[in-house]
Coordinates of C-alpha atoms and ligand atoms in Angstrom, one line a residue:
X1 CA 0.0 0.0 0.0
X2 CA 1.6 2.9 -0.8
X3 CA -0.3 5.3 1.3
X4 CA -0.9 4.5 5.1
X5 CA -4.1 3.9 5.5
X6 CA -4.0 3.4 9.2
X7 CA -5.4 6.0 11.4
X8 CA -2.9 6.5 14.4
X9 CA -6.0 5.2 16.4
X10 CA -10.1 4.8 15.7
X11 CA -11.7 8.0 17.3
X12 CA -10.4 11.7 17.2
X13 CA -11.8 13.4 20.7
X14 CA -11.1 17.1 22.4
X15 CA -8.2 17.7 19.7
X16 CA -6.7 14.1 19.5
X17 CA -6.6 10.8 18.5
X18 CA -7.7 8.2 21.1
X19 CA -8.1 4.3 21.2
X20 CA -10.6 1.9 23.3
X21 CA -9.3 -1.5 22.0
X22 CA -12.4 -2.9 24.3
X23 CA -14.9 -1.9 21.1
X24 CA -15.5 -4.3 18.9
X25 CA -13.0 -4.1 15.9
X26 CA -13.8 -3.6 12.6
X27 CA -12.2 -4.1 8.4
X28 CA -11.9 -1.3 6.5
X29 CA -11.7 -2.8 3.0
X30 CA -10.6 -1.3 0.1
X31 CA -13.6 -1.9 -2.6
X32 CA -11.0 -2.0 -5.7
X33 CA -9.6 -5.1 -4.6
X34 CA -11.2 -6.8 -1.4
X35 CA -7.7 -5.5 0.4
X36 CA -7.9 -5.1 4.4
X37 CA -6.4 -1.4 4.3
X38 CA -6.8 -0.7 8.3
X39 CA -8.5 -1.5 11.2
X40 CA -10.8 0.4 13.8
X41 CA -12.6 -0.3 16.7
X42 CA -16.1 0.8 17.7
X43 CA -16.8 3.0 20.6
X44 CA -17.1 2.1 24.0
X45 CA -19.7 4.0 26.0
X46 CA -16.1 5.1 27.9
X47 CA -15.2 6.5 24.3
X48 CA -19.1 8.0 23.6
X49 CA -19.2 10.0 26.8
X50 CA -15.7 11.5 26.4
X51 CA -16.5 12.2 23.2
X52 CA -19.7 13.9 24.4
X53 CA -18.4 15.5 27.4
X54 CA -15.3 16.9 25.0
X55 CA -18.1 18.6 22.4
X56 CA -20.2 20.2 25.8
X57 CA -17.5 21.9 27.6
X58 CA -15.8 23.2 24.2
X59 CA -19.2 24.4 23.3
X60 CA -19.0 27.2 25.4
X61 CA -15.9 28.5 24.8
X62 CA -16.5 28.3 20.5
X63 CA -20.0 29.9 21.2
X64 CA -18.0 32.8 23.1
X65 CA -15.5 33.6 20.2
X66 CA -16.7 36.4 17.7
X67 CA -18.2 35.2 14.5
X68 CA -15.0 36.8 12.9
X69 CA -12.7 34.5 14.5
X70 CA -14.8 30.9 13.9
X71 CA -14.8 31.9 10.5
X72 CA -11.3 32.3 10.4
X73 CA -10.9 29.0 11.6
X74 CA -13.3 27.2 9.3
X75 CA -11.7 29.5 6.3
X76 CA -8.1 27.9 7.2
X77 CA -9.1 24.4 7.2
X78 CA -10.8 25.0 3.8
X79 CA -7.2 26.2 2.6
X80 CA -5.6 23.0 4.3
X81 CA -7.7 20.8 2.9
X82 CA -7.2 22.4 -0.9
X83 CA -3.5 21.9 -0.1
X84 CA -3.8 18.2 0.9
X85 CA -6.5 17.6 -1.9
X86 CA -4.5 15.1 -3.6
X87 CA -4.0 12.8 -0.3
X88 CA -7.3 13.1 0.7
X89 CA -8.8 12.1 -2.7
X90 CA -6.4 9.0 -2.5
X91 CA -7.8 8.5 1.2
X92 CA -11.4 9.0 -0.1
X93 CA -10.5 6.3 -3.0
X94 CA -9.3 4.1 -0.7
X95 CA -12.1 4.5 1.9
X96 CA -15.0 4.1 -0.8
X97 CA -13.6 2.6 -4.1
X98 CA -15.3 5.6 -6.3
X99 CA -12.5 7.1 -8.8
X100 CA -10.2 9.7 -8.3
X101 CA -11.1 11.4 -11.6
X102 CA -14.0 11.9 -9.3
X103 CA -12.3 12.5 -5.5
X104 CA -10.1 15.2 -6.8
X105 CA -12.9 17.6 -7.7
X106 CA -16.0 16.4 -5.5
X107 CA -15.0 15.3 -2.5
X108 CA -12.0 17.2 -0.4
X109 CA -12.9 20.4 -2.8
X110 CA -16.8 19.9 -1.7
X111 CA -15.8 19.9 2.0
X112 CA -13.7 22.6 1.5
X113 CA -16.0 24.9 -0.6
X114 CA -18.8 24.2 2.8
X115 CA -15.7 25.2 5.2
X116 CA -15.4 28.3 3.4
X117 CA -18.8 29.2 2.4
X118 CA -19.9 28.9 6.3
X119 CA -16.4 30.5 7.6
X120 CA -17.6 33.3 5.4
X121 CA -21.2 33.4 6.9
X122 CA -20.0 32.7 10.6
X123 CA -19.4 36.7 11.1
X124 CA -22.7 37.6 9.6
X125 CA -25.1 35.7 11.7
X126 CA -27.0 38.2 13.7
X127 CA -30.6 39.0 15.0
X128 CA -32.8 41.5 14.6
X129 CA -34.8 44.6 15.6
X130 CA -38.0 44.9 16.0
X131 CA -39.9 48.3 16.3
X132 CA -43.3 48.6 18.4
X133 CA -45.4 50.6 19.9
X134 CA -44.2 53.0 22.6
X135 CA -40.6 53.1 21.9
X136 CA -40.6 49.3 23.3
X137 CA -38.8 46.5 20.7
X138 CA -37.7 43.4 20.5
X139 CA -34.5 42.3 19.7
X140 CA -33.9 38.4 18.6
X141 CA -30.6 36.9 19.6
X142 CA -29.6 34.1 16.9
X143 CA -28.1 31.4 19.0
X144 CA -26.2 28.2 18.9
X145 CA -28.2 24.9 19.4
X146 CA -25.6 23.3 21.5
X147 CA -24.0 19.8 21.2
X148 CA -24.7 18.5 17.8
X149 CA -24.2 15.0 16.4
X150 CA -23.6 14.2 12.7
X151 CA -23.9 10.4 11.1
X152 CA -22.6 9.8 8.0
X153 CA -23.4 7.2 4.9
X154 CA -20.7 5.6 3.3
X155 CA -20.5 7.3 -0.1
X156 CA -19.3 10.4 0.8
X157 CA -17.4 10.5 3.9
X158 CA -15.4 14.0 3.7
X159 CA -18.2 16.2 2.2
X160 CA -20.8 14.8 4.8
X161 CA -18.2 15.3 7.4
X162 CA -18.1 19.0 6.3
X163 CA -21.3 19.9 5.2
X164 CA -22.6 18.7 8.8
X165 CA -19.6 20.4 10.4
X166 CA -18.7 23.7 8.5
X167 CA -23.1 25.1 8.9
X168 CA -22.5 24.3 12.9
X169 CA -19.5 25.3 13.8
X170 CA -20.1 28.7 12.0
X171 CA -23.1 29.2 14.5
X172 CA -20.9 28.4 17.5
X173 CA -22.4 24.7 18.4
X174 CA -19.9 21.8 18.4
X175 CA -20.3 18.4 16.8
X176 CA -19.7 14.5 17.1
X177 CA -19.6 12.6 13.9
X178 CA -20.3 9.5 13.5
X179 CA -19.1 8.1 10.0
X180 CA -20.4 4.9 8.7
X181 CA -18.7 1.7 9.8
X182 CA -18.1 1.4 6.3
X183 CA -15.9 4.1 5.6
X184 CA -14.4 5.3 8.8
X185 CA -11.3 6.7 7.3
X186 CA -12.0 10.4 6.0
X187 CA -13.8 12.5 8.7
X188 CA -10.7 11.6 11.2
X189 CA -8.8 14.2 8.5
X190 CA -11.9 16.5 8.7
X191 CA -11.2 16.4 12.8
X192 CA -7.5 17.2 11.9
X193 CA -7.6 19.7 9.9
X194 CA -10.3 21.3 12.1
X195 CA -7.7 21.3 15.0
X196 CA -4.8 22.4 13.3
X197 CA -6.8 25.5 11.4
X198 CA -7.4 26.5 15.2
X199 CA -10.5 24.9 16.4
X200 CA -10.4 24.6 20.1
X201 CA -9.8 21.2 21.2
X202 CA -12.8 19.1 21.3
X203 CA -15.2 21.6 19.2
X204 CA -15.0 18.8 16.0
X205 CA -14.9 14.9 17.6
X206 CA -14.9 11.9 15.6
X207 CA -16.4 8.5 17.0
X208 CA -16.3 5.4 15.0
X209 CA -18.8 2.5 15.4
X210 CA -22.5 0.8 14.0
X211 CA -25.8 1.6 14.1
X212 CA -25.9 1.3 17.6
X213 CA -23.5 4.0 18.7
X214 CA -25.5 6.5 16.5
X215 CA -28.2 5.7 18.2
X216 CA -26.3 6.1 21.9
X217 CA -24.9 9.2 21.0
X218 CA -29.0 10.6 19.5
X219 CA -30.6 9.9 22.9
X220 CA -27.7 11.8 24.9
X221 CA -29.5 14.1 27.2
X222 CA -26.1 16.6 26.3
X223 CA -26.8 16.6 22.6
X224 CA -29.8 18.9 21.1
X225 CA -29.7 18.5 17.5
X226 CA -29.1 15.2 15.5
X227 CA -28.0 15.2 11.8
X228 CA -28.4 12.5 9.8
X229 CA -27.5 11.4 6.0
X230 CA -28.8 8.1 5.6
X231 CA -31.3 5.9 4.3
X232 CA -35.2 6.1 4.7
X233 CA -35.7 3.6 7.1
X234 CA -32.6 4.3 9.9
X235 CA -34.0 8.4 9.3
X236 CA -37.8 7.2 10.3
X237 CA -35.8 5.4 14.0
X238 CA -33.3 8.6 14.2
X239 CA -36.3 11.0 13.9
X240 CA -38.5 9.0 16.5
X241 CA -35.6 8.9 19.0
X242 CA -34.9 12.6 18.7
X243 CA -38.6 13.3 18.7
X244 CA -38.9 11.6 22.2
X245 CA -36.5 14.3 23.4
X246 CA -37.7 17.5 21.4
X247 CA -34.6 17.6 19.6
X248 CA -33.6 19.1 16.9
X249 CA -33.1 17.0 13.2
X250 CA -31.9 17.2 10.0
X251 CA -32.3 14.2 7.7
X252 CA -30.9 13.5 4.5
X253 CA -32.4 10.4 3.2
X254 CA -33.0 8.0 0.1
X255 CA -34.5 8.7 -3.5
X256 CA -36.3 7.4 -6.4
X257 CA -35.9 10.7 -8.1
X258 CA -37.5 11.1 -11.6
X259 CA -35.9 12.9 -14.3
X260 CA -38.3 13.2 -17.5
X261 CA -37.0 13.9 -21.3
X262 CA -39.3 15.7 -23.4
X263 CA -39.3 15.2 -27.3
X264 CA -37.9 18.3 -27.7
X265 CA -34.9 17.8 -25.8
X266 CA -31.2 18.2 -26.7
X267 CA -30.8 14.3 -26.8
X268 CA -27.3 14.4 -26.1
X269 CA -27.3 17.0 -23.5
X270 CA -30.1 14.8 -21.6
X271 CA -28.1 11.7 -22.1
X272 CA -25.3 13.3 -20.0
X273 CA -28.1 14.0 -17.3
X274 CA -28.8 10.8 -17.4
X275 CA -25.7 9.2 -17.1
X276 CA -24.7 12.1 -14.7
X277 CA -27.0 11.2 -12.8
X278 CA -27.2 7.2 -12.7
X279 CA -23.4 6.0 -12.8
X280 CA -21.5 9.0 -11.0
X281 CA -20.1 7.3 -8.1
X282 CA -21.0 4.1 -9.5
X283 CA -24.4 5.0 -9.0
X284 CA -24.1 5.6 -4.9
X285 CA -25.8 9.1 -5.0
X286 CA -29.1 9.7 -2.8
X287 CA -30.2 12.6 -5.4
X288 CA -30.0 10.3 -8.5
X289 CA -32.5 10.4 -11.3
X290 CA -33.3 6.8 -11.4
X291 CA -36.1 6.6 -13.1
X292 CA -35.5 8.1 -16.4
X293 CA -38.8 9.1 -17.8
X294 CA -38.6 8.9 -22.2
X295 CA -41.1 10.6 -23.9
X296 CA -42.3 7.9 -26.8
X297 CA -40.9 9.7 -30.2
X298 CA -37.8 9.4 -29.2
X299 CA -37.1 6.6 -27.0
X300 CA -35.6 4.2 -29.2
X301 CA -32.9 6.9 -30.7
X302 CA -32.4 8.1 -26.7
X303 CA -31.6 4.4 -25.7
X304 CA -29.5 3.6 -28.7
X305 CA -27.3 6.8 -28.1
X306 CA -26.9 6.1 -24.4
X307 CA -25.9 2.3 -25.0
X308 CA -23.8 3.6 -27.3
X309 CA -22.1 6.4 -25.0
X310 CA -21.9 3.6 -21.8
X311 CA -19.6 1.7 -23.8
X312 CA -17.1 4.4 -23.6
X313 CA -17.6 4.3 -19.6
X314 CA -13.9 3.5 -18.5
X315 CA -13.8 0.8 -15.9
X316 CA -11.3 -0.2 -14.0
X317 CA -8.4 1.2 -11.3
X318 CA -9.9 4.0 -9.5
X319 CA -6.1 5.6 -8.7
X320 CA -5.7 5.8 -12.7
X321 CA -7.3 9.1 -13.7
X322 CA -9.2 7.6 -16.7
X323 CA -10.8 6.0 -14.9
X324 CA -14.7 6.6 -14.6
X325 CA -16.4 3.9 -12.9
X326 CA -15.1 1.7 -10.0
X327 CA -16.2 -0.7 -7.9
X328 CA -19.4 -0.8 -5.3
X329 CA -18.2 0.8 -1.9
X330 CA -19.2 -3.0 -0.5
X331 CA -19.9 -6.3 -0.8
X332 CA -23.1 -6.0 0.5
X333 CA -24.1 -2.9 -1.4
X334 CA -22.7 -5.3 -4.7
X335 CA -24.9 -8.1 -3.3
X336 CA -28.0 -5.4 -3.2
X337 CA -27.8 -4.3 -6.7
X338 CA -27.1 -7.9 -8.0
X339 CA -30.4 -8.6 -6.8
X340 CA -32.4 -5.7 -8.3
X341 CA -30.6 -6.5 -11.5
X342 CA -32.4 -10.0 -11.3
X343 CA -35.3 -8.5 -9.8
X344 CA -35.7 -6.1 -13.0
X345 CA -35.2 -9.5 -15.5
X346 CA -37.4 -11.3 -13.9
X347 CA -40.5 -8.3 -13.8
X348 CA -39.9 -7.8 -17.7
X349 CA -38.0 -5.2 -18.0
X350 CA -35.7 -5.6 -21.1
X351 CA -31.9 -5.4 -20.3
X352 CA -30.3 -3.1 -22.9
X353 CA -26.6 -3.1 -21.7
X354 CA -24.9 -4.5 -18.7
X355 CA -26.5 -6.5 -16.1
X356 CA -23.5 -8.7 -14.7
X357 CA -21.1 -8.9 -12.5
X358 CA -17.1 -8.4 -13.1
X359 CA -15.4 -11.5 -12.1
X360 CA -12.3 -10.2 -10.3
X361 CA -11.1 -8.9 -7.3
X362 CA -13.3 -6.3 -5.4
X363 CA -17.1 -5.6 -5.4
X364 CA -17.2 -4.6 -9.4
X365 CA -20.5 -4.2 -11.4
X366 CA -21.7 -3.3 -14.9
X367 CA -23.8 -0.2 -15.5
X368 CA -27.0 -1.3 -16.1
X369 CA -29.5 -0.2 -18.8
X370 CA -33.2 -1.6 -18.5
X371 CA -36.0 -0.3 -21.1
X372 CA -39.5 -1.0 -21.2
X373 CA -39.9 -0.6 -16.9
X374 CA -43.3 0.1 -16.0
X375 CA -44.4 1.6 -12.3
X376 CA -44.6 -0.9 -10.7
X377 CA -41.4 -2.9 -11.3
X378 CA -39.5 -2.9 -8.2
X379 CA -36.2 -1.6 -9.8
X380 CA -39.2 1.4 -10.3
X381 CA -39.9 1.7 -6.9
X382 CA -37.1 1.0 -4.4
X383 CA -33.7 2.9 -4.4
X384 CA -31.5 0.6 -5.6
X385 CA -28.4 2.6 -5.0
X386 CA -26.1 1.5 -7.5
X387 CA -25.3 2.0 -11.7
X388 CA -28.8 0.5 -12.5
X389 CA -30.8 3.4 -15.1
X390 CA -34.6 2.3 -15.7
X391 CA -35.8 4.0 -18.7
X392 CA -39.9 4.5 -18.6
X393 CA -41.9 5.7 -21.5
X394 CA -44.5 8.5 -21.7
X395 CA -47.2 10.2 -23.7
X396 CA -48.2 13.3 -22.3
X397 CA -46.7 16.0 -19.6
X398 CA -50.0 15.2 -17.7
X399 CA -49.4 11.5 -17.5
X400 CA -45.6 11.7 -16.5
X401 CA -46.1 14.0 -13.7
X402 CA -48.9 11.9 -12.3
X403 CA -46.4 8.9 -12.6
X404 CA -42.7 10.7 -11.3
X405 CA -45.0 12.0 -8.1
X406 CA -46.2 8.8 -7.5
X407 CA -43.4 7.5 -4.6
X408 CA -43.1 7.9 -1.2
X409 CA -39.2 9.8 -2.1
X410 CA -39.2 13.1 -2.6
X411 CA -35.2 14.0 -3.3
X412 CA -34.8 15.8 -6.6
X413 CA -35.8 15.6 -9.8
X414 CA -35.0 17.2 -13.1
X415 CA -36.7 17.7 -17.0
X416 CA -35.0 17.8 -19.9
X417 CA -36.5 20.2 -22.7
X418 CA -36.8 23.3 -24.8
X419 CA -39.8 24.9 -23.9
X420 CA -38.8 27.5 -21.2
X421 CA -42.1 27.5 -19.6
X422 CA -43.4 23.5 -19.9
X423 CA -40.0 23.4 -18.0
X424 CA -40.6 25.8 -15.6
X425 CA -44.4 24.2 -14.9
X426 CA -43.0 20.8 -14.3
X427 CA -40.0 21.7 -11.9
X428 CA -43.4 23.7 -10.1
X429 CA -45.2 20.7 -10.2
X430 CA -42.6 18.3 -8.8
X431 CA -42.7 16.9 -5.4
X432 CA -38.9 17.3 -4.8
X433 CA -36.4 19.4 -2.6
X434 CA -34.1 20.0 -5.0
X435 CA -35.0 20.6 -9.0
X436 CA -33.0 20.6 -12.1
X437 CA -33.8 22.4 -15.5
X438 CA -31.7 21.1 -18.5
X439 CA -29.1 19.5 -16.2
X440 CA -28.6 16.8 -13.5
X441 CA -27.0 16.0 -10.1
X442 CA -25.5 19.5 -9.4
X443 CA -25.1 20.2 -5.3
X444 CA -23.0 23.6 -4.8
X445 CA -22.6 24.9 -1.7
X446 CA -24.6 28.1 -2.4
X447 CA -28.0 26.2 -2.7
X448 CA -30.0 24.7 -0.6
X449 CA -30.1 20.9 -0.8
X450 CA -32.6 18.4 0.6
X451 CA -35.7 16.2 0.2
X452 CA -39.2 16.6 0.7
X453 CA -41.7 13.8 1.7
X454 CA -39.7 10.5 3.0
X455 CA -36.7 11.8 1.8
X456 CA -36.1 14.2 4.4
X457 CA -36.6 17.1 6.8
X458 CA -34.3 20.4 6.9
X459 CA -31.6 21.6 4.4
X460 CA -27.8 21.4 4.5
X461 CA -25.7 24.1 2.5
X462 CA -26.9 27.4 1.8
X463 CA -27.9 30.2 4.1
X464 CA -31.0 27.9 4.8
X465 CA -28.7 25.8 6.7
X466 CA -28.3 28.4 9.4
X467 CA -31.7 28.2 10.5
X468 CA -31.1 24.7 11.1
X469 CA -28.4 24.5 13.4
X470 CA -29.6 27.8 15.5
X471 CA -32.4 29.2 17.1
X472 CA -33.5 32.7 17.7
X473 CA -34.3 34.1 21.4
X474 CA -36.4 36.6 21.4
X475 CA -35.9 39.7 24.0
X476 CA -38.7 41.7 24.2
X477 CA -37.5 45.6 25.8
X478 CA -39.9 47.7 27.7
X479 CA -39.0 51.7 27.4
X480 CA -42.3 52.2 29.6
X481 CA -43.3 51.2 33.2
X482 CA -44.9 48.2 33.3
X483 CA -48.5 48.0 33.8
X484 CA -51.1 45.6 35.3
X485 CA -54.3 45.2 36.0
X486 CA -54.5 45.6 39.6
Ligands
NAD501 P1 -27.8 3.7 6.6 O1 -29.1 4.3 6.9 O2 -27.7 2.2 6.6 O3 -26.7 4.3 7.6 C1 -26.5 5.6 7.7 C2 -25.8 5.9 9.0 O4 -26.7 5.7 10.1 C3 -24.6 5.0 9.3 O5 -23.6 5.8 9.9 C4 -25.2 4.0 10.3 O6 -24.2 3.4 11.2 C5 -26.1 4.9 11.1 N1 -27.2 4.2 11.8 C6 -27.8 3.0 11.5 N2 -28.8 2.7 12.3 C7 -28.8 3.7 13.2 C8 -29.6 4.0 14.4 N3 -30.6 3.2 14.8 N4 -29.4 5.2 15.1 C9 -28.4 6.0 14.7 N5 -27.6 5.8 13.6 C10 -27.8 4.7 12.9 O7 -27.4 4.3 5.2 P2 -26.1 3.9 4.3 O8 -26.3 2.6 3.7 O9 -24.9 4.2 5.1 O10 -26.2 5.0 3.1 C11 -27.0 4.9 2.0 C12 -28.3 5.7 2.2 O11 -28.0 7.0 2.4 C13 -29.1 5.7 0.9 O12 -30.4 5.5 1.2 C14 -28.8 7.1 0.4 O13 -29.9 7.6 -0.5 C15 -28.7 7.9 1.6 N6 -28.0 9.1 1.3 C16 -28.7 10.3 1.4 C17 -28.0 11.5 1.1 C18 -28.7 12.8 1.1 O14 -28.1 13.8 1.3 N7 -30.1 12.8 1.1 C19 -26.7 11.5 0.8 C20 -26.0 10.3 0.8 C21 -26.7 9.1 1.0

């Protein structure tokens, strides 16, 4: 191994690293090859609480420093992590198997655009002033939440680290992240550069561990806002345990996200949504368009083009930079999509390219092209979460929005046509958090991102993230006696 993949120990807490061999240990395995590439253990409740206790007493002491200064702090580790992009892709390849034509410009750089954006913000966040009657006002106080917890899914470990972290710290909370026990590697570099940009020891802690220490650290009494990115059914148990204590949540959860081409489409620029938006990350993207609604006159010529254009996918080594698809980020997540794949044959839907698995080392898949899926396939309804694309066909706009509403998921979505306002209708008429017009899979830090329905509550990114990891107090000032009734 060229690079040491080892973390000096499992669990970064209160501004270093810190081992509890008691947890249980777990593989990290690189998904290229099926190599063990390090080793961690879980936390302990020993390793939860000091991890927790760390965050509480730091909190006050980040909450006391000047907007100014945080941001200056989050703005630094953005430049850090810009320096050390090229490691961290390589740790970000290793950790999830997804290429580093892809790590070097959307993973590092993404957690490093949120550290800035937010370190920009951080000095801005103020309250306001109210005018009434009398000369009295109120003044609102915008104020940190407190402890907050972040848990991670597996395909991208340093953005989720960072947009959870950079939109908290700004407001003056602290955080324990959770990564998933499947890619544990990455956010222990978040916690790093966070310490060594000047964050005050224990104001970014990293604990490592299942499902189970998520859910230790969620029902803490000490922590008041949980943050999850995750899939549909862990968000509906995360929500339900923070509800029980009137905490705070932002959930970031699965898709089935329609994207529908029109007739009058540019064919080829639709095709790149498509593929954009089904076999980036070998398909391991929550806000992917996976059912890919084709309106009839031009179906045939749209599935021809994008067989055609899949065959120039380049699989194979993720470190080589030609490379544009690699392997799933798991067995288990290989094992899933294998089984849609079957599922999809076996329904009736007709298998235009791909379909198999790649006999060697590693957790390797083809991209997948079914035609012909109706609604009620299963690889129609269920996020499959892998390089599977379900083409549907269509008549009218009336029909298809009926039909890409129809699902409990409410990520994104996205239409593909000329007509500026048939676009501008359907994006209006889409039950989705986040739209696209003409374009696919787009998540800059600028705009808010999120789902509607089962696919979420709350925002990350944007200015709307703010409001979710603060709360306004509201002073209300007399300039009058006070008065009562008797
Ligand atoms: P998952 O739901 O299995 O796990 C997510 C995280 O939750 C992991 O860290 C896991 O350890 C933890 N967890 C599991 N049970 C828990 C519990 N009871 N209490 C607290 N924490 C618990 O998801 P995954 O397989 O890691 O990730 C894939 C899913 O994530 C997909 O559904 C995908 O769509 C979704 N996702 C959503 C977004 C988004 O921004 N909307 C982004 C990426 C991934």
């Amino acid at each position: 191994m060229p690079y040491d993949t080892q973390p000096v120990a499992s669990h970064f807490i209160d501004g270093e690293y810190v081992e509890d061999t008691a947890g249980e240990i777990s593989e990290v395995i690189y998904p290229a090859t099926g190599e063990v590439i390090a080793k961690v253990h879980a936390a302990t409740p020993a390793i939860v609480d000091k991890a927790l206790a760390a965050a509480e007493r730091a909190q006050k002491e980040w909450a006391a420093m000047s907007g100014t200064e945080r941001g200056r702090v989050l703005r630094r580790a953005a430049d850090i992590m810009r320096e050390r992009n090229h490691d961290l892709s390589v740790l970000e390849t290793y950790d999830t198997g997804k290429p580093m034509s892809e790590t070097t410009i959307a993973d590092a750089t993404s957690g490093a655009d949120a550290l800035e954006y937010f370190g920009g913000l951080a000095a801005s966040l103020t309250g306001e002033h109210i005018p009434l009657a009398g000369g009295d006002f109120v003044y609102t106080r915008r104020q940190a939440l407190g402890v907050c917890v972040g848990i991670g899914a597996w395909n991208y470990p340093t953005q989720i680290a960072c947009w959870k972290g950079a939109p908290a710290l700004a407001c003056g909370n602290t955080m324990v992240f959770k990564p998933s026990e499947v890619t544990p590697l990455c956010a222990l570099k978040v916690a790093e550069i966070l310490i060594e940009a000047g964050a005050p020891n224990g104001v970014y802690n990293v604990v490592q561990g299942m499902g189970a220490v998520g859910a230790s650290l969620v029902t803490d009494p000490r922590v008041t806002k949980v943050s999850l990115t995750g899939s549909v059914p862990t968000g509906k148990k995360v929500y339900a345990a923070a509800a029980a204590e009137m905490k705070h949540v932002t959930m970031e959860l699965g898709g089935k996200s329609p994207m529908i081409v029109f007739d009058d489409a540019d064919i080829e620029s639709a095709i790149s949504g498509a593929i954009n938006g089904n076999f980036y990350s070998t398909g391991q993207v929550c806000s992917n368009g996976t059912r890919v609604f084709v309106q009839k006159g031009i179906k045939e010529k749209f599935l021809a083009r994008l067989a055609e254009r899949m065959g120039d996918a380049v699989i194979g080594d993720p470190m080589e930079m030609e490379t544009t698809i690699g392997p799933m980020s798991s067995e288990r997540q290989l094992n899933i999509v294998e089984g849609y794949i079957a599922k999809g044959k076996e329904e009736g839907a007709r298998l235009v390219k791909g379909g198999n698995r790649i006999e060697k080392d590693g957790y390797w898949i083809e991209p997948t092209l079914f035609a012909d899926v109706t609604d009620d396939m299963t690889i129609a309804r269920e996020e499959i979460f892998g390089p599977v694309l379900a083409v549907l066909d269509f008549d009218t706009e009336e029909e298809v929005m009926e039909r890409a509403n129809a699902t409990e998921f409410g990520l994104a979505a996205g239409v593909f046509t000329q007509d500026l306002t048939r676009a501008h209708r359907v994006v209006a008429g889409f039950e989705a958090g986040t739209c696209y017009i003409n374009t696919y899979n787009l998540a800059p830090v600028e705009a808010p991102f999120g789902g509607v329905k089962a696919s979420g509550v709350g925002r990350e990114n944007s200015k709307e993230a703010i409001n979710h990891y603060s709360e306004v107090k509201t002073v209300y000032v007399s300039m009058n006696p006070c008065e009562a009734p008797f």
